PDB file of C-alpha atoms and ligand atoms in Angstrom:
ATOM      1  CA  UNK A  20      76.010-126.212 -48.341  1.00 93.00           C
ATOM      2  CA  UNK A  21      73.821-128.844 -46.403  1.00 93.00           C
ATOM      3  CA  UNK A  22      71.749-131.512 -47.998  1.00 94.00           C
ATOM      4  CA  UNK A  23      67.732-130.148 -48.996  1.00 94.00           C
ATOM      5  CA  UNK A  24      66.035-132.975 -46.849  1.00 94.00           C
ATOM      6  CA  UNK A  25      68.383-132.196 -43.736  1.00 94.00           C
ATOM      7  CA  UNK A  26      67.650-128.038 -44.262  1.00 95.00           C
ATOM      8  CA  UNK A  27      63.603-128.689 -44.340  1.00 95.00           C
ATOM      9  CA  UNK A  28      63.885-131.001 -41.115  1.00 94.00           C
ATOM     10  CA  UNK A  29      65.683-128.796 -39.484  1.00 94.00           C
ATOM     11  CA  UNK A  30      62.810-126.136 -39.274  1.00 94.00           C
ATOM     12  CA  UNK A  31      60.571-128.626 -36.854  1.00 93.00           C
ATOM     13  CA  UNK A  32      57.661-128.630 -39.284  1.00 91.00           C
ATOM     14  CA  UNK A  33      58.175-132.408 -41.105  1.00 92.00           C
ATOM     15  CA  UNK A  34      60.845-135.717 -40.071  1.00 91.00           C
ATOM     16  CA  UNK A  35      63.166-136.427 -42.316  1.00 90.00           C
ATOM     17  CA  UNK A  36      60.639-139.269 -43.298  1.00 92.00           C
ATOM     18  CA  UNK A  37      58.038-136.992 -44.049  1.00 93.00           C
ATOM     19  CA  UNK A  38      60.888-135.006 -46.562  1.00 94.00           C
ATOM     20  CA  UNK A  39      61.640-138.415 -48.089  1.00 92.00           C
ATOM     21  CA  UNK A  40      57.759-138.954 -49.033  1.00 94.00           C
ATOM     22  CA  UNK A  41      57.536-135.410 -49.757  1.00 95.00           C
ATOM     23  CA  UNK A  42      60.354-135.203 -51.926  1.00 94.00           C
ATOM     24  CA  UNK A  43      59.345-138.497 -54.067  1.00 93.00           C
ATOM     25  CA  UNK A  44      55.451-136.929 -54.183  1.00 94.00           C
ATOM     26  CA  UNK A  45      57.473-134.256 -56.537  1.00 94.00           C
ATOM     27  CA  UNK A  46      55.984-132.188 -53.536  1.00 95.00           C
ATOM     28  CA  UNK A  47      59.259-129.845 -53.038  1.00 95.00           C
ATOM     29  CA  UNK A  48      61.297-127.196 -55.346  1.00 95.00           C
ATOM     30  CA  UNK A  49      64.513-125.545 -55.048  1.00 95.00           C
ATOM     31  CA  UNK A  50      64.711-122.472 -56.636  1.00 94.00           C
ATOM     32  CA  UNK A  51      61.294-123.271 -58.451  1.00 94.00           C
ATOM     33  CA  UNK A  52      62.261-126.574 -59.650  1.00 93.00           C
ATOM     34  CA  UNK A  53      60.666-129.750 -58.588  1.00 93.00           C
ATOM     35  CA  UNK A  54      63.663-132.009 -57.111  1.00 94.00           C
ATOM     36  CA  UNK A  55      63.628-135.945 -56.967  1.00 89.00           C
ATOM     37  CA  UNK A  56      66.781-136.468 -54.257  1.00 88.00           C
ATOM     38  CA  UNK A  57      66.908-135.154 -50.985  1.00 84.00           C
ATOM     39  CA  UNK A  58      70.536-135.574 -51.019  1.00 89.00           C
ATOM     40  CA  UNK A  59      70.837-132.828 -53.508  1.00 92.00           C
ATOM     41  CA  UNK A  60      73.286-129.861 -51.514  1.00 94.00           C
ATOM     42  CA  UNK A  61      71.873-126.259 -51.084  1.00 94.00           C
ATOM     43  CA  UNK A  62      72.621-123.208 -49.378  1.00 95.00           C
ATOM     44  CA  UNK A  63      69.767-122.663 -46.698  1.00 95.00           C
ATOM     45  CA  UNK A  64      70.294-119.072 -46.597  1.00 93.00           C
ATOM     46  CA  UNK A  65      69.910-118.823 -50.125  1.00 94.00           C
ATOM     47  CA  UNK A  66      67.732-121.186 -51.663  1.00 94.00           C
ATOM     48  CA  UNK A  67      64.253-121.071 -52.327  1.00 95.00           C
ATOM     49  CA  UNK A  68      62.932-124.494 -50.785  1.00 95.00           C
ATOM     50  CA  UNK A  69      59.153-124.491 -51.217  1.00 95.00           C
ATOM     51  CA  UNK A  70      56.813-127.486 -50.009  1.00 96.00           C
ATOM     52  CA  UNK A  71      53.820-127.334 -52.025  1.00 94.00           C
ATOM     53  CA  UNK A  72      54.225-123.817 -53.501  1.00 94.00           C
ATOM     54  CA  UNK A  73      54.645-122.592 -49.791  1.00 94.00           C
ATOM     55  CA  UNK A  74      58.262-121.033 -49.828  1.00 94.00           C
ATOM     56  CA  UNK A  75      59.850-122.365 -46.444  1.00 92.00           C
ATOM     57  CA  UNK A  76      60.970-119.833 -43.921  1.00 89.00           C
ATOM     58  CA  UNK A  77      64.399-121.161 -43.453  1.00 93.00           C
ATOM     59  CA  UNK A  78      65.732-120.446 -39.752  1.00 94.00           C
ATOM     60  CA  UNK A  79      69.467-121.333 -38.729  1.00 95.00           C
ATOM     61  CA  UNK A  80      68.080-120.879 -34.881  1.00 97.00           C
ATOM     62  CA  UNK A  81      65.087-119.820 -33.257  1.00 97.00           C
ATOM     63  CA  UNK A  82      64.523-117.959 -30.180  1.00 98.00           C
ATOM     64  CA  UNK A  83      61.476-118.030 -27.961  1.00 98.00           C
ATOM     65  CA  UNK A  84      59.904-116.348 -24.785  1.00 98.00           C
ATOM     66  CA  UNK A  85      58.059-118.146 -22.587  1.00 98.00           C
ATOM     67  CA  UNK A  86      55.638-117.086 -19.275  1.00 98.00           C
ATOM     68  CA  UNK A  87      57.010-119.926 -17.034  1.00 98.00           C
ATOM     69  CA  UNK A  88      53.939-120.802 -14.896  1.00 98.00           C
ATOM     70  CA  UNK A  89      54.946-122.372 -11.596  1.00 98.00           C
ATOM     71  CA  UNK A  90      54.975-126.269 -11.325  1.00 97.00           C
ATOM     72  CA  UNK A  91      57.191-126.245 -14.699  1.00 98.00           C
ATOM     73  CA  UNK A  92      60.267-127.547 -14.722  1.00 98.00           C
ATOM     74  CA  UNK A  93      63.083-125.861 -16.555  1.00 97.00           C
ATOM     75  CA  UNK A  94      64.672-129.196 -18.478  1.00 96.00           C
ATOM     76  CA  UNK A  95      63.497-130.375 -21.821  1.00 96.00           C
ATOM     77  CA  UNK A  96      62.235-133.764 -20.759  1.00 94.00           C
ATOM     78  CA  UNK A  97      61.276-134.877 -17.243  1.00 94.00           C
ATOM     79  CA  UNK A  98      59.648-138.438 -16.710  1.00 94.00           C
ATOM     80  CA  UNK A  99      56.890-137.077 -13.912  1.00 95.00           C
ATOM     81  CA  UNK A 100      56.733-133.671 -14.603  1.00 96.00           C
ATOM     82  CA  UNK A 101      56.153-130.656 -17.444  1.00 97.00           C
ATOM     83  CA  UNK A 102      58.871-128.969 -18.754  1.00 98.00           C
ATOM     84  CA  UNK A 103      59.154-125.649 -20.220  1.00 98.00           C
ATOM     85  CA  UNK A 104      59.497-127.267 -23.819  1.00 98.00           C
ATOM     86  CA  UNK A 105      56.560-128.947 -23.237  1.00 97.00           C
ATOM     87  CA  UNK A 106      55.184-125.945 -23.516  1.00 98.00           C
ATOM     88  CA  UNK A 107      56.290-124.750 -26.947  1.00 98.00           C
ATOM     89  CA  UNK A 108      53.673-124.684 -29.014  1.00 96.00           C
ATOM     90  CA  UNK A 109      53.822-127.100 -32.546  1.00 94.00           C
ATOM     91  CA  UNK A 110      54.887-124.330 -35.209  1.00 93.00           C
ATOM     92  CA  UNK A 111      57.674-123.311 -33.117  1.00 96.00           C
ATOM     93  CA  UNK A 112      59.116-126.683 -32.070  1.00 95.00           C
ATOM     94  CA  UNK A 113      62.566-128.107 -33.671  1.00 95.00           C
ATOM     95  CA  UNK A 114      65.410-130.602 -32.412  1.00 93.00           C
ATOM     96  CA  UNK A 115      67.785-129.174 -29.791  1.00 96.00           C
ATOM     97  CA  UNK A 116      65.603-126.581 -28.200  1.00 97.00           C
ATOM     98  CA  UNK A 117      66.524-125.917 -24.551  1.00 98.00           C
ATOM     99  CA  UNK A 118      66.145-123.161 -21.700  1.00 98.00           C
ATOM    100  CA  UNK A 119      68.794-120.357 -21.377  1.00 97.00           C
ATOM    101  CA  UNK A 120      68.792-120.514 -18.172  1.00 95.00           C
ATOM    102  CA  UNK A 121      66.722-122.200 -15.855  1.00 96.00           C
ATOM    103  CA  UNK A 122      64.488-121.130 -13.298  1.00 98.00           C
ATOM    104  CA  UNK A 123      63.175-122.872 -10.220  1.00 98.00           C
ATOM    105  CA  UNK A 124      59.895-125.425 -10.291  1.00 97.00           C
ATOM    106  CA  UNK A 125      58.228-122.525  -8.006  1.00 98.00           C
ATOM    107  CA  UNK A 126      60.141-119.297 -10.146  1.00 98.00           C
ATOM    108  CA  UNK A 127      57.245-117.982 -12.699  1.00 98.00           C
ATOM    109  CA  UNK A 128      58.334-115.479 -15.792  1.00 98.00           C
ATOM    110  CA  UNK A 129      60.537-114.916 -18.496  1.00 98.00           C
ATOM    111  CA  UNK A 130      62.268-118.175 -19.715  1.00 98.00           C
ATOM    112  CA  UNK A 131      64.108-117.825 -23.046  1.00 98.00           C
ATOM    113  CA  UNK A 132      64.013-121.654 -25.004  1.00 98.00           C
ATOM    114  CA  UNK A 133      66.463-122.044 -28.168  1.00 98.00           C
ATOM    115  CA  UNK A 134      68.435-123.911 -30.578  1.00 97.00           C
ATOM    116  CA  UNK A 135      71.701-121.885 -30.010  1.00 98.00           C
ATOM    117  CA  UNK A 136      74.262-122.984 -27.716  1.00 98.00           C
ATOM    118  CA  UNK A 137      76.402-119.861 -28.609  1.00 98.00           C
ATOM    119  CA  UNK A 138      74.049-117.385 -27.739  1.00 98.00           C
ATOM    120  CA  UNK A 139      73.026-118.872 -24.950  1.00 98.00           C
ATOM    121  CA  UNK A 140      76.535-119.059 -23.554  1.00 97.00           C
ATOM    122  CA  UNK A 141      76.582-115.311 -24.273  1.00 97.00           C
ATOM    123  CA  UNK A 142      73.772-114.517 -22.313  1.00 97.00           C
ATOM    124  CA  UNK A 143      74.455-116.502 -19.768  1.00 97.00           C
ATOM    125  CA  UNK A 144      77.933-115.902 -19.140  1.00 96.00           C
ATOM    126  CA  UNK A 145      78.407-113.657 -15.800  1.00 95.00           C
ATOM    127  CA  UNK A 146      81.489-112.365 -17.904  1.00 96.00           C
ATOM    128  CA  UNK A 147      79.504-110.622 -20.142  1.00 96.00           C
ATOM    129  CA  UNK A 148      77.090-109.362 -17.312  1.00 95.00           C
ATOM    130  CA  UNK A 149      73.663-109.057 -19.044  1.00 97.00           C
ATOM    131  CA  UNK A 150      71.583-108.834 -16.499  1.00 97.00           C
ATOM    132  CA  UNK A 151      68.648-110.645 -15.513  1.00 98.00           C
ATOM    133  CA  UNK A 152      65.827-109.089 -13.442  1.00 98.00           C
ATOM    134  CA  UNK A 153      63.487-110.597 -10.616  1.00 98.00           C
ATOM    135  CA  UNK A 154      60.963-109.477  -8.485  1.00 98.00           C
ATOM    136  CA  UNK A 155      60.658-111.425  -5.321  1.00 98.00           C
ATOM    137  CA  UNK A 156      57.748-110.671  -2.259  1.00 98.00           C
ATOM    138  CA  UNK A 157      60.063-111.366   0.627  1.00 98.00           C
ATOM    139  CA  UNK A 158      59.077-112.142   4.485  1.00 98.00           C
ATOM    140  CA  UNK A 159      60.290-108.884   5.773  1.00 97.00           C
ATOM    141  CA  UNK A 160      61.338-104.856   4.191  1.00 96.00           C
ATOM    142  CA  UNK A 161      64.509-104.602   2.764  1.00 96.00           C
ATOM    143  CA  UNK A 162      67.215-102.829   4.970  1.00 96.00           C
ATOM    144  CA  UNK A 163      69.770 -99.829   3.581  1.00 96.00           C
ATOM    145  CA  UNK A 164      72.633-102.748   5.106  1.00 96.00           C
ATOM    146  CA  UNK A 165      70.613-105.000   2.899  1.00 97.00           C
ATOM    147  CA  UNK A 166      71.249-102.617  -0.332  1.00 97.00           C
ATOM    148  CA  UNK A 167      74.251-102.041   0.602  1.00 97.00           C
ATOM    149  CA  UNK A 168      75.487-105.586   0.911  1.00 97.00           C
ATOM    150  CA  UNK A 169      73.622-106.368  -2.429  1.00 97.00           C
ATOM    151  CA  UNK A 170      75.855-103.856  -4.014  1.00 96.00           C
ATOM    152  CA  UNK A 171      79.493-105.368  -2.566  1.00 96.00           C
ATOM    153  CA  UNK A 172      78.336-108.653  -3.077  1.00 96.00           C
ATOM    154  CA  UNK A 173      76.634-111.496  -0.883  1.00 97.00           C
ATOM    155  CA  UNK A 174      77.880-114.108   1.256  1.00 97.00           C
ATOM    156  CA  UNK A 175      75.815-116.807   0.970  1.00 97.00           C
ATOM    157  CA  UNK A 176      75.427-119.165   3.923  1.00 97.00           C
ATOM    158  CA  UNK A 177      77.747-122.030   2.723  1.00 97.00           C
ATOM    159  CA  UNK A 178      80.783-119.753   1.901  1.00 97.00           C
ATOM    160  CA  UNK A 179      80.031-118.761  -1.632  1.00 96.00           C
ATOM    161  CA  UNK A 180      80.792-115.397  -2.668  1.00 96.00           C
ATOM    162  CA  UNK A 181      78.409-113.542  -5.682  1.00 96.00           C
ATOM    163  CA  UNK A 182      79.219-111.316  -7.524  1.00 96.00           C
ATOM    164  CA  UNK A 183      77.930-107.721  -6.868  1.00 95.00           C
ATOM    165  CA  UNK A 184      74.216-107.356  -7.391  1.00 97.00           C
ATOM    166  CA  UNK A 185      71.405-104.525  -7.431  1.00 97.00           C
ATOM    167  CA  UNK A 186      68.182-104.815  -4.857  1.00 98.00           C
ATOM    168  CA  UNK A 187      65.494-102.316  -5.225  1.00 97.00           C
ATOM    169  CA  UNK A 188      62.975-102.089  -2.465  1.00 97.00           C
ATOM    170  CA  UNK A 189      59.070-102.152  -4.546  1.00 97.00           C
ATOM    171  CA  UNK A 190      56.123-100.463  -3.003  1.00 94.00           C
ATOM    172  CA  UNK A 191      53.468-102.435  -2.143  1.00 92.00           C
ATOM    173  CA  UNK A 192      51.373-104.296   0.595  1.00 96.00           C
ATOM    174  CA  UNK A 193      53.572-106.714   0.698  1.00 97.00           C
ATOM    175  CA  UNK A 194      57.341-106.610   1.132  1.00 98.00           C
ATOM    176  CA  UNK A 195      58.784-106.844  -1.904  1.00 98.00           C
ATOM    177  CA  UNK A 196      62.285-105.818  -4.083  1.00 98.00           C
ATOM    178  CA  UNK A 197      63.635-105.748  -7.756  1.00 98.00           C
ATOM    179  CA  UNK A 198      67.042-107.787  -7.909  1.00 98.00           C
ATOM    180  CA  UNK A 199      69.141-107.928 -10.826  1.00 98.00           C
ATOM    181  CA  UNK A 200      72.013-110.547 -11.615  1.00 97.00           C
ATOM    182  CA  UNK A 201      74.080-111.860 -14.017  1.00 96.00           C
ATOM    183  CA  UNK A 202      74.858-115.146 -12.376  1.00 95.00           C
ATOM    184  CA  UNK A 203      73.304-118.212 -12.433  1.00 92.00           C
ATOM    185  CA  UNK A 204      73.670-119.922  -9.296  1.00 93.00           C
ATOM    186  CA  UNK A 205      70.953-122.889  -7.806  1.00 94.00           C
ATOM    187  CA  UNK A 206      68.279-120.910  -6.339  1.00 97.00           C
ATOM    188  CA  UNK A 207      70.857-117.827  -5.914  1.00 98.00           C
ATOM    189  CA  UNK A 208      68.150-115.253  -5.154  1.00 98.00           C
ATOM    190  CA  UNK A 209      66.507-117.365  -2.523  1.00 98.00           C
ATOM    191  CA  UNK A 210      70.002-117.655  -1.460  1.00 98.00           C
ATOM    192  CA  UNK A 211      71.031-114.406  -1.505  1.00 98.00           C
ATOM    193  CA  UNK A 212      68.066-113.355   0.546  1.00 98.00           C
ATOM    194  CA  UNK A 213      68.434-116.361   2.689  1.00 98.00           C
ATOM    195  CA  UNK A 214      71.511-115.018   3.972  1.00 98.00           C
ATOM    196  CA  UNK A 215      70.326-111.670   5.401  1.00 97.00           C
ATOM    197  CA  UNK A 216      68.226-113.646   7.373  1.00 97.00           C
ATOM    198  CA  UNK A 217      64.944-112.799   4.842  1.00 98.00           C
ATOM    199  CA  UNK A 218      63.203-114.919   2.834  1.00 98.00           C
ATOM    200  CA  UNK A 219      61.784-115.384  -0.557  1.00 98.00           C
ATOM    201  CA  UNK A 220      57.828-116.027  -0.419  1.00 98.00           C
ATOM    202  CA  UNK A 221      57.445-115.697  -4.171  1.00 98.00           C
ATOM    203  CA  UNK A 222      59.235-115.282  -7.035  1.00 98.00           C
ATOM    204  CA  UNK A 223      59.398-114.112 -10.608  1.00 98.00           C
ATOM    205  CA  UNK A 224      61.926-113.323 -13.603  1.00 98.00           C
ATOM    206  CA  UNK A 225      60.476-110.019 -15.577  1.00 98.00           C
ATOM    207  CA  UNK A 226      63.681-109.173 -17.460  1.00 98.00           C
ATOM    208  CA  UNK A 227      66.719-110.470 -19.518  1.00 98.00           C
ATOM    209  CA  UNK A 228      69.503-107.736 -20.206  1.00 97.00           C
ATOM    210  CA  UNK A 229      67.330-104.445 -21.655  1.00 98.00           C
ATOM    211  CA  UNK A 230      63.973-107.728 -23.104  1.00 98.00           C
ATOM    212  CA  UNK A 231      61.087-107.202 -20.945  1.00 98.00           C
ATOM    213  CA  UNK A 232      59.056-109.900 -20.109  1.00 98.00           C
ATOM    214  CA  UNK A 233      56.072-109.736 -22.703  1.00 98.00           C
ATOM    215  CA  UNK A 234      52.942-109.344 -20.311  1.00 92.00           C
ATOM    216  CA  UNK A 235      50.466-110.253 -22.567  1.00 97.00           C
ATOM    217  CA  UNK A 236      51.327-113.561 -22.254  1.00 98.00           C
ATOM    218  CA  UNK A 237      49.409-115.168 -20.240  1.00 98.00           C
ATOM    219  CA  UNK A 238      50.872-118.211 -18.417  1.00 98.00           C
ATOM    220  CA  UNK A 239      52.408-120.929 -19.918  1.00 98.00           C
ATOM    221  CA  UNK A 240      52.340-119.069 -23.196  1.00 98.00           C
ATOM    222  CA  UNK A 241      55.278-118.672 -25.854  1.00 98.00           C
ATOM    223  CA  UNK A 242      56.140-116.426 -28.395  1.00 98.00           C
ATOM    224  CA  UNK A 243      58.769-115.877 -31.063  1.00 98.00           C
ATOM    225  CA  UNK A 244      61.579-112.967 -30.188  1.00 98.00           C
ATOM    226  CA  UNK A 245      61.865-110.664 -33.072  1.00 96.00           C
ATOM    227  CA  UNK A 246      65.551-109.733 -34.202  1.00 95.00           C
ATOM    228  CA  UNK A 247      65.426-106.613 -32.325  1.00 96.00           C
ATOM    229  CA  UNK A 248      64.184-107.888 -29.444  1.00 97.00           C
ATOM    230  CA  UNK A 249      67.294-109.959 -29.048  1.00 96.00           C
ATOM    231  CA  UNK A 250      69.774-107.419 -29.509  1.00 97.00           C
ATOM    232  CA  UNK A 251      68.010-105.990 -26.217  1.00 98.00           C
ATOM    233  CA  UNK A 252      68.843-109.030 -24.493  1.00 97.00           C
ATOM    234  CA  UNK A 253      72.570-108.679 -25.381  1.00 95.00           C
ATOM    235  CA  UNK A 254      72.494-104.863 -24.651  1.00 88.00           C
ATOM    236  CA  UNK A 255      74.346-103.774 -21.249  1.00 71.00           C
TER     237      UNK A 255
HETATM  238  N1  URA B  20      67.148-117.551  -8.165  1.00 93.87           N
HETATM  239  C1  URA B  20      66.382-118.444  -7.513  1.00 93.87           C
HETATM  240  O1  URA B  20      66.492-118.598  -6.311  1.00 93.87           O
HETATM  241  N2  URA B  20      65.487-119.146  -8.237  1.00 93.87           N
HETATM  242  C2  URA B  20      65.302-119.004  -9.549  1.00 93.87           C
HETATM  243  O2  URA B  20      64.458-119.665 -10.131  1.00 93.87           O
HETATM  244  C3  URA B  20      66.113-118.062 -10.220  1.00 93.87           C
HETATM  245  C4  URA B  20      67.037-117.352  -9.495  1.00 93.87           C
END
C-alpha cells in the first residue's frame, strides 16, 4: 500500500503539488469516490485512481527505446550538452529514468531509458549474456584471424581481456561488420577493433538480446517497449 498522492506522482504526468491542488479541487477518485487526503493508502496495482474521470494508467516502471542521434550524451543531466533523457518526450517522462547502458557521444542507435534498476542490472550483467548488437564501418575488411580472435576473446591494448565475442563481416562499399557483446566496457568496440590494428569510422547499436532497434524511428525519437518486446530483450 503507498499513499494516493505519492502513486499519481509517480507516473510523471503532475508534482506532488499539482496532486495536492488536485486532490483539494475534489478533482481525484479512488475506486469512483471523490477523496479529500492524499495521504489516504492504496494499492497502485489495484485501485482505480482517476483524475477528472480519466482512469490513470498506473505503471510500477516504464521502459523506453530511443534512436540515439550522435552528439547525445548517454547521462541524464549534463551542464553543456543533451542527454538522452533530454530526449524523452513529456508523456513518457517520470523521476529516476536513466540509460541501460550507455553509448558513446559519437555511437547512434538503440538506447533503452528506464525507471528500473533491477532490470537494468539484468540486462546489463555480462553474467547473464544478453547480447547487444553493433554495426560498425571500420578502416579496413575484416580478417578470418580477426573472426577468429573475436570468437576466443580480445586483448585489448592496455592488458584487458573480453570476454568472447561474435564479428560478422557486412557487405557493402564500405568495410563494415556486425559485433555482438554482452559487456559493457568504455568504448569496448572501438577497443576491440583498435587492437587488431583496425579502426572504427562509425558506429551504431541495432540490437539488445533478441529487441531490434525500431527503424521507424527517426533520430532522436522515443517510444514505449511493449511487454513482449521486453521479454525479447531478456531472451538468449
Ligand atoms: N563500444 C564503443 O566503443 N562505443 C559505444 O558507444 C558502445 C560500445
Amino acid at each position: 500500500m503507498e499513499r494516493l498522492d505519492k502513486i499519481i506522482a509517480s507516473q510523471g504526468q503532475h508534482s506532488r503539488s499539482d496532486v495536492k491542488k488536485l486532490i483539494k479541487q475534489g478533482r481525484v477518485t479512488l475506486d469512483g469516490t471523490a477523496v479529500k487526503n492524499g495521504d489516504i493508502k492504496a494499492d497502485p496495482q489495484k485501485a482505480v485512481i482517476a483524475i477528472d474521470g480519466r482512469v490513470l494508467g498506473y505503471k510500477k516502471h516504464i521502459y523506453i527505446m530511443l534512436n540515439k542521434p550522435k552528439g547525445v550524451i548517454s547521462a541524464t543531466q549534463d551542464p553543456t550538452q543533451p542527454t538522452v533523457i533530454d530526449l524523452v518526450p513529456g508523456e513518457l517522462r517520470r523521476e529516476g529514468l536513466f540509460p541501460a547502458g550507455r553509448l558513446d557521444g559519437d555511437t547512434t542507435g538503440f538506447v533503452l531509458i528506464t525507471d528500473d534498476g533491477d532490470f537494468a542490472h539484468r540486462i546489463l550483467s555480462p553474467k547473464n549474456h544478453i547480447m547487444k548488437t553493433y554495426i560498425a564501418t571500420l578502416q579496413r575488411e575484416l580478417t578470418p584471424e580477426d573472426i577468429d580472435r573475436f570468437k576466443k576473446g580480445i586483448e585489448l591494448k592496455d592488458g584487458t581481456l573480453c570476454l568472447e565475442a561474435e564479428v560478422t563481416p557486412v557487405s557493402g562499399t564500405v568495410p563494415m561488420a556486425q559485433v555482438k557483446i554482452c559487456e559493457g566496457k568504455y568504448h569496448l568496440v572501438k577497443r576491440m577493433f583498435a587492437a587488431l590494428g583496425n579502426k572504427v569510422l562509425e558506429l551504431r547499436r541495432t540490437k539488445m538480446g533478441e529487441l531490434c532497434l525500431d527503424e521507424t524511428l527517426g533520430e532522436g525519437q522515443c517510444r514505449e517497449l511493449s511487454a513482449q518486446e521486453l521479454i525479447l530483450i531478456e531472451k538468449k
